Short mmCIF file of C-alpha atoms in Angstrom, two decimals:
data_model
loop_
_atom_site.label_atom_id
_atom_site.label_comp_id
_atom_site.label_asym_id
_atom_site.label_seq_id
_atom_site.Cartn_x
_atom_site.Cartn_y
_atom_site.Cartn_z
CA UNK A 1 -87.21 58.17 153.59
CA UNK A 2 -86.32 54.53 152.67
CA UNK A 3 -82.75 53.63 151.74
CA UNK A 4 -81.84 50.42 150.30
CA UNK A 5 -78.88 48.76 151.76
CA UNK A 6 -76.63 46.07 149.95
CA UNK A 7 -73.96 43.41 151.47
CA UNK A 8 -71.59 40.83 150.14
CA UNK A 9 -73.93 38.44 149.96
CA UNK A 10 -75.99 40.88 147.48
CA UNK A 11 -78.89 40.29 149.96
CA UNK A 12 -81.17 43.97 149.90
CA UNK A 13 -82.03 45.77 153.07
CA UNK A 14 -84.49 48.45 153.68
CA UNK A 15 -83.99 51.36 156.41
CA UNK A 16 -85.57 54.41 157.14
CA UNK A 17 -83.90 57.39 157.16
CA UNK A 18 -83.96 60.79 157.57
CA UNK A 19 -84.01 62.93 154.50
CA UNK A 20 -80.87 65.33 153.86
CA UNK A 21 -81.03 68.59 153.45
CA UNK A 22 -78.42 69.63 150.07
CA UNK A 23 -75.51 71.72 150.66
CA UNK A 24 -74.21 74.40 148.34
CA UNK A 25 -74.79 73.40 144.74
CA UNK A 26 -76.12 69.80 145.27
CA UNK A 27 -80.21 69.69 144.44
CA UNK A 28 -82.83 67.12 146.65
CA UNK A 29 -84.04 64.70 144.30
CA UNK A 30 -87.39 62.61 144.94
CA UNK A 31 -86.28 59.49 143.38
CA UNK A 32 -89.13 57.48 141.25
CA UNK A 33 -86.58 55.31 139.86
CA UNK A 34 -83.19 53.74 140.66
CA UNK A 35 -80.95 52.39 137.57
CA UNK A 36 -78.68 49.67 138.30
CA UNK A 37 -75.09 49.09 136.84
CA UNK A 38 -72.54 45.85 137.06
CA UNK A 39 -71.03 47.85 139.65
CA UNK A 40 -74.21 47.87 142.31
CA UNK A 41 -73.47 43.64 142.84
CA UNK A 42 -69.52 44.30 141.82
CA UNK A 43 -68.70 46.97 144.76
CA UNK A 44 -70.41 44.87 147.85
CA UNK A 45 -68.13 41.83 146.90
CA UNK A 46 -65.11 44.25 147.70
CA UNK A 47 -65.78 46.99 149.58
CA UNK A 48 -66.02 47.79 151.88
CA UNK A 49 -63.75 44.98 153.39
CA UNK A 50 -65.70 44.04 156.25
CA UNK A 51 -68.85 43.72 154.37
CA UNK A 52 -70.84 46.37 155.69
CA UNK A 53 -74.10 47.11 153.99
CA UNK A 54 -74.12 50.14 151.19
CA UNK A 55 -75.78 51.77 149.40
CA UNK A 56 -75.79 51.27 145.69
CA UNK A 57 -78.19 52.25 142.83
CA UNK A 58 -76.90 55.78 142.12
CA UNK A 59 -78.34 56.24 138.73
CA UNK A 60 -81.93 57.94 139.55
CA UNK A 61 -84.82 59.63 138.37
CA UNK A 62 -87.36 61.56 139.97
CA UNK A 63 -88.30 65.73 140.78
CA UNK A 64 -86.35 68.11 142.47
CA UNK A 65 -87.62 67.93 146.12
CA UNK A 66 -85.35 70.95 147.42
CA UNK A 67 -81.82 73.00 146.19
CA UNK A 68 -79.00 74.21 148.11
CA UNK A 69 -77.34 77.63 147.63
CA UNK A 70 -75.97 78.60 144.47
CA UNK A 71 -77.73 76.23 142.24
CA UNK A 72 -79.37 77.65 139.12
CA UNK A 73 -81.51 76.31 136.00
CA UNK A 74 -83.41 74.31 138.26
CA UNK A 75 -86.66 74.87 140.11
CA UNK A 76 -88.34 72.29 142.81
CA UNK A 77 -91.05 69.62 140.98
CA UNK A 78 -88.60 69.53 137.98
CA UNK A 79 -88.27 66.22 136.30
CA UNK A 80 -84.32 65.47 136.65
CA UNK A 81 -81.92 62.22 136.23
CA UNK A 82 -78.68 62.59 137.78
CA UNK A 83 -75.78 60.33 139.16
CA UNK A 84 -75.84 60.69 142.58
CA UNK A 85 -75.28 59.52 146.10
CA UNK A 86 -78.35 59.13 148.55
CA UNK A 87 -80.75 60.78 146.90
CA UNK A 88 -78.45 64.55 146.74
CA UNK A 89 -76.83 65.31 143.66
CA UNK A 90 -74.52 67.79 142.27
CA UNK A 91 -75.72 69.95 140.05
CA UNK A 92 -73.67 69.40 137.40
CA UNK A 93 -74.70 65.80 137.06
CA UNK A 94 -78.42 66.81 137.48
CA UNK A 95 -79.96 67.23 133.56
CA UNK A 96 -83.45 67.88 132.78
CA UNK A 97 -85.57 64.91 131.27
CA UNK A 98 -87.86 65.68 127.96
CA UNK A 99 -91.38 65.53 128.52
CA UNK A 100 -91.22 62.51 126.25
CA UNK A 101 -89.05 60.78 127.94
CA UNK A 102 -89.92 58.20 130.95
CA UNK A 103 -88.14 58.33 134.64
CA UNK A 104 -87.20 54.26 133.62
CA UNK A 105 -85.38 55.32 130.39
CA UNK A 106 -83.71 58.23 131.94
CA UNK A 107 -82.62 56.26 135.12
CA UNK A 108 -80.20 54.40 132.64
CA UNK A 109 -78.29 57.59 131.32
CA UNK A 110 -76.29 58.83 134.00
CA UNK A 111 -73.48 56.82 134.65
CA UNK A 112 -72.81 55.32 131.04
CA UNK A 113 -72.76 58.46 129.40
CA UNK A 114 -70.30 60.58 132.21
CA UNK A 115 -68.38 57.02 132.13
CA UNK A 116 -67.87 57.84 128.17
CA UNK A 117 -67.71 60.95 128.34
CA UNK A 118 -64.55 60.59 131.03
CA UNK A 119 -63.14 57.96 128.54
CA UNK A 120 -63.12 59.95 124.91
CA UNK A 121 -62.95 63.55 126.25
CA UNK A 122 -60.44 63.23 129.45
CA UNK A 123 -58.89 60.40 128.97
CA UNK A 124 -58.22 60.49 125.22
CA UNK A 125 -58.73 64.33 124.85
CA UNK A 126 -60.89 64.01 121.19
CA UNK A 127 -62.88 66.98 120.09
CA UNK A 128 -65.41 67.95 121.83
CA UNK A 129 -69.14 67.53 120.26
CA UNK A 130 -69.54 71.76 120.44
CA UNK A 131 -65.76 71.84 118.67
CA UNK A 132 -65.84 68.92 116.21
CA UNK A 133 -63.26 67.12 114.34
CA UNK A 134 -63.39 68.87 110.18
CA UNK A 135 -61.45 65.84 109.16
CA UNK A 136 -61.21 61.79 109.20
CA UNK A 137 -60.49 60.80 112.65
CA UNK A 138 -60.57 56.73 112.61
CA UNK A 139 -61.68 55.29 116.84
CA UNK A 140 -62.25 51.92 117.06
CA UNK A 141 -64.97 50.86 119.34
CA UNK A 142 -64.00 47.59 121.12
CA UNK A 143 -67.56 46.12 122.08
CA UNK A 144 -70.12 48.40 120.68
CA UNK A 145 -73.31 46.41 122.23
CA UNK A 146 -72.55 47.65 125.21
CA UNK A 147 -74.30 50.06 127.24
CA UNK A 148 -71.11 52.67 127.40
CA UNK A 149 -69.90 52.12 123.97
CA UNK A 150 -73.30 52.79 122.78
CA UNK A 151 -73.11 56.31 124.29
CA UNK A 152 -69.37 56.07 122.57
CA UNK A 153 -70.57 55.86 119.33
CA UNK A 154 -72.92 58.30 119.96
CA UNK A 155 -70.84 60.93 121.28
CA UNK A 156 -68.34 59.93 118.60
CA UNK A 157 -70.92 60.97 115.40
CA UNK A 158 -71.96 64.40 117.72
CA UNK A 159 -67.91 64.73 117.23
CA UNK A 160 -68.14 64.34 114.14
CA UNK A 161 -65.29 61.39 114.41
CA UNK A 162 -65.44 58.73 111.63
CA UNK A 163 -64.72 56.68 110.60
CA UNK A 164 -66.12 54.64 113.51
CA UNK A 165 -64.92 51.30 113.39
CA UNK A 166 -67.45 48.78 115.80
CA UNK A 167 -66.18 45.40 117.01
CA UNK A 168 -69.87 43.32 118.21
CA UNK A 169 -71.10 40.21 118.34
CA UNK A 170 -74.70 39.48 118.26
CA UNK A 171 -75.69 42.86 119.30
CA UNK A 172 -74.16 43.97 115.59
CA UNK A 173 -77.99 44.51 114.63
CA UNK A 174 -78.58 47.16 117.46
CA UNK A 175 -74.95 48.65 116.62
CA UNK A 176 -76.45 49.21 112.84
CA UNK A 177 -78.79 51.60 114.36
CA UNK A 178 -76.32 53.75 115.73
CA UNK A 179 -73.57 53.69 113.10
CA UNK A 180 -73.73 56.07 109.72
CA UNK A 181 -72.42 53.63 106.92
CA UNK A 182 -71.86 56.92 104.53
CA UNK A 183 -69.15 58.09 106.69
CA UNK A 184 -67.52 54.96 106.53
CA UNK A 185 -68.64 53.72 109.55
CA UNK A 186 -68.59 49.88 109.94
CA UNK A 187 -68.96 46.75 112.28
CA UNK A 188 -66.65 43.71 112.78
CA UNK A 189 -67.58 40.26 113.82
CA UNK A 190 -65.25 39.47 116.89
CA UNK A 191 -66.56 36.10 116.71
CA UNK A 192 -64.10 35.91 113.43
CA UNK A 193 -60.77 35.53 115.24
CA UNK A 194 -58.29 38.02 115.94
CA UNK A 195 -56.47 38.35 112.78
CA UNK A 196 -59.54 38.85 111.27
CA UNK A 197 -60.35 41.18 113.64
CA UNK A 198 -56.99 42.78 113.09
CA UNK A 199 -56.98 42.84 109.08
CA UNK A 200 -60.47 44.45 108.68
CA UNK A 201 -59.88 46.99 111.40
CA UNK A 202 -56.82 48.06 108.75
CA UNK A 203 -59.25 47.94 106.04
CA UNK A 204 -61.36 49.86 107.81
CA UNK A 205 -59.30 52.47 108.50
CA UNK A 206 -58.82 53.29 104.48
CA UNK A 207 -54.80 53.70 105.24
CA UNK A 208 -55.01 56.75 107.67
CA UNK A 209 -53.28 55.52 111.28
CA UNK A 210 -55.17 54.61 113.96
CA UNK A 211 -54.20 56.64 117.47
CA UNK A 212 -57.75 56.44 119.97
CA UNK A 213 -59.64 52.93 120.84
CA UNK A 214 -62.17 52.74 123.55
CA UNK A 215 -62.54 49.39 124.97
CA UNK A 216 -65.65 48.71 126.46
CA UNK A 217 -65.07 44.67 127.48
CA UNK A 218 -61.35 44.44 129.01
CA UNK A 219 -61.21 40.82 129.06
CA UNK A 220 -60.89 37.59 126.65
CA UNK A 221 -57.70 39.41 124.87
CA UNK A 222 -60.19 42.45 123.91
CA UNK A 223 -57.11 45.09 123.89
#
């Protein structure tokens, strides 16, 4: 099979390979398309130190060429997206793709949504979208153009969580098609200054505290 190699200098190279055979619980995945992330030309800068090639490019798309022991709900020429390493995945990162749904689009799922998932569910332990919240739980959403905080806010409303309080920028416009406005949901213009930023997100919050924000830029004073 062919394996696309990245170095430091972000230059691609192309190698065949043999195909691997998956171990217990890890499916074969013929890959149609690769997704990239920030972190396919991030991680060659750094690691590994001596600037061996790597591979990158582990959101992907394809059919399920072949399944190890133990793995059920899947069957081979299924249509799967997965986050994955080579071209094996585990199959609890393996989902099926809707018949409506194209390999390209589905290539950009895995790794934003387990990254969000990780952030609002492990990290800040809110209820879960099949145990959701019954009453006002304000989260603000610190960059909500992005590609993780859209999955945020989305995961958020399955939660029931509101109300959702967006900061954006010019992506605002895409962030109104994600937000509910009747639950109080609402964007804030981060171009306005901080203690702008700082006064409506109090506003926003209708007097109830504010305990969970998921920031999705980490620079420029975001936290």
């Amino acid at each position: 099979m062919k394996e696309a190699f990245v170095d430091k200098n972000i230059s691609l190279t192309i190698r065949d390979t043999g195909i691997p055979v998956p171990e217990a619980g890890h499916v074969l995945i013929r890959v149609a398309v690769s997704g990239t992330n920030p972190k396919d030309w991030k991680m060659p800068l750094w690691w590994p130190t001596d600037g061996t090639p790597t591979k990158q490019g582990d959101d992907i798309a394809g059919y399920i060429e072949a399944l190890g022991e133990r793995v059920m709900g899947f069957h081979k020429g299924d249509r799967v997206a997965a986050y994955a390493e080579y071209a094996i995945a585990p199959d609890y990162t393996t989902f099926h793709i809707p018949a409506k749904t194209g390999f390209e689009e589905a290539a950009t799922i895995p790794l934003a949504a387990m990254t969000t998932a990780l952030g609002l569910y492990q990290r800040l332990k809110l209820p879960l979208p099949w145990n959701p919240t019954t009453k006002p739980l304000p989260l603000i959403v610190y960059g909500g153009a992005t590609v993780v905080r859209a999955f945020a806010i989305k995961f958020a409303r399955l939660s029931n969580i509101y109300p959702l309080i967006t900061v954006a920028g010019k992506g605002s416009t895409f962030v109104e098609t994600l937000i509910d406005r009747e639950k109080g949901n609402t964007i804030i213009d981060y171009r306005e200054g901080d203690e702008v930023i700082r006064a409506k997100i109090k506003e926003a919050a209708g007097g109830r505290s504010i305990h969970y924000a998921f920031d999705a830029v980490g620079a420029h004073r975001s936290h």
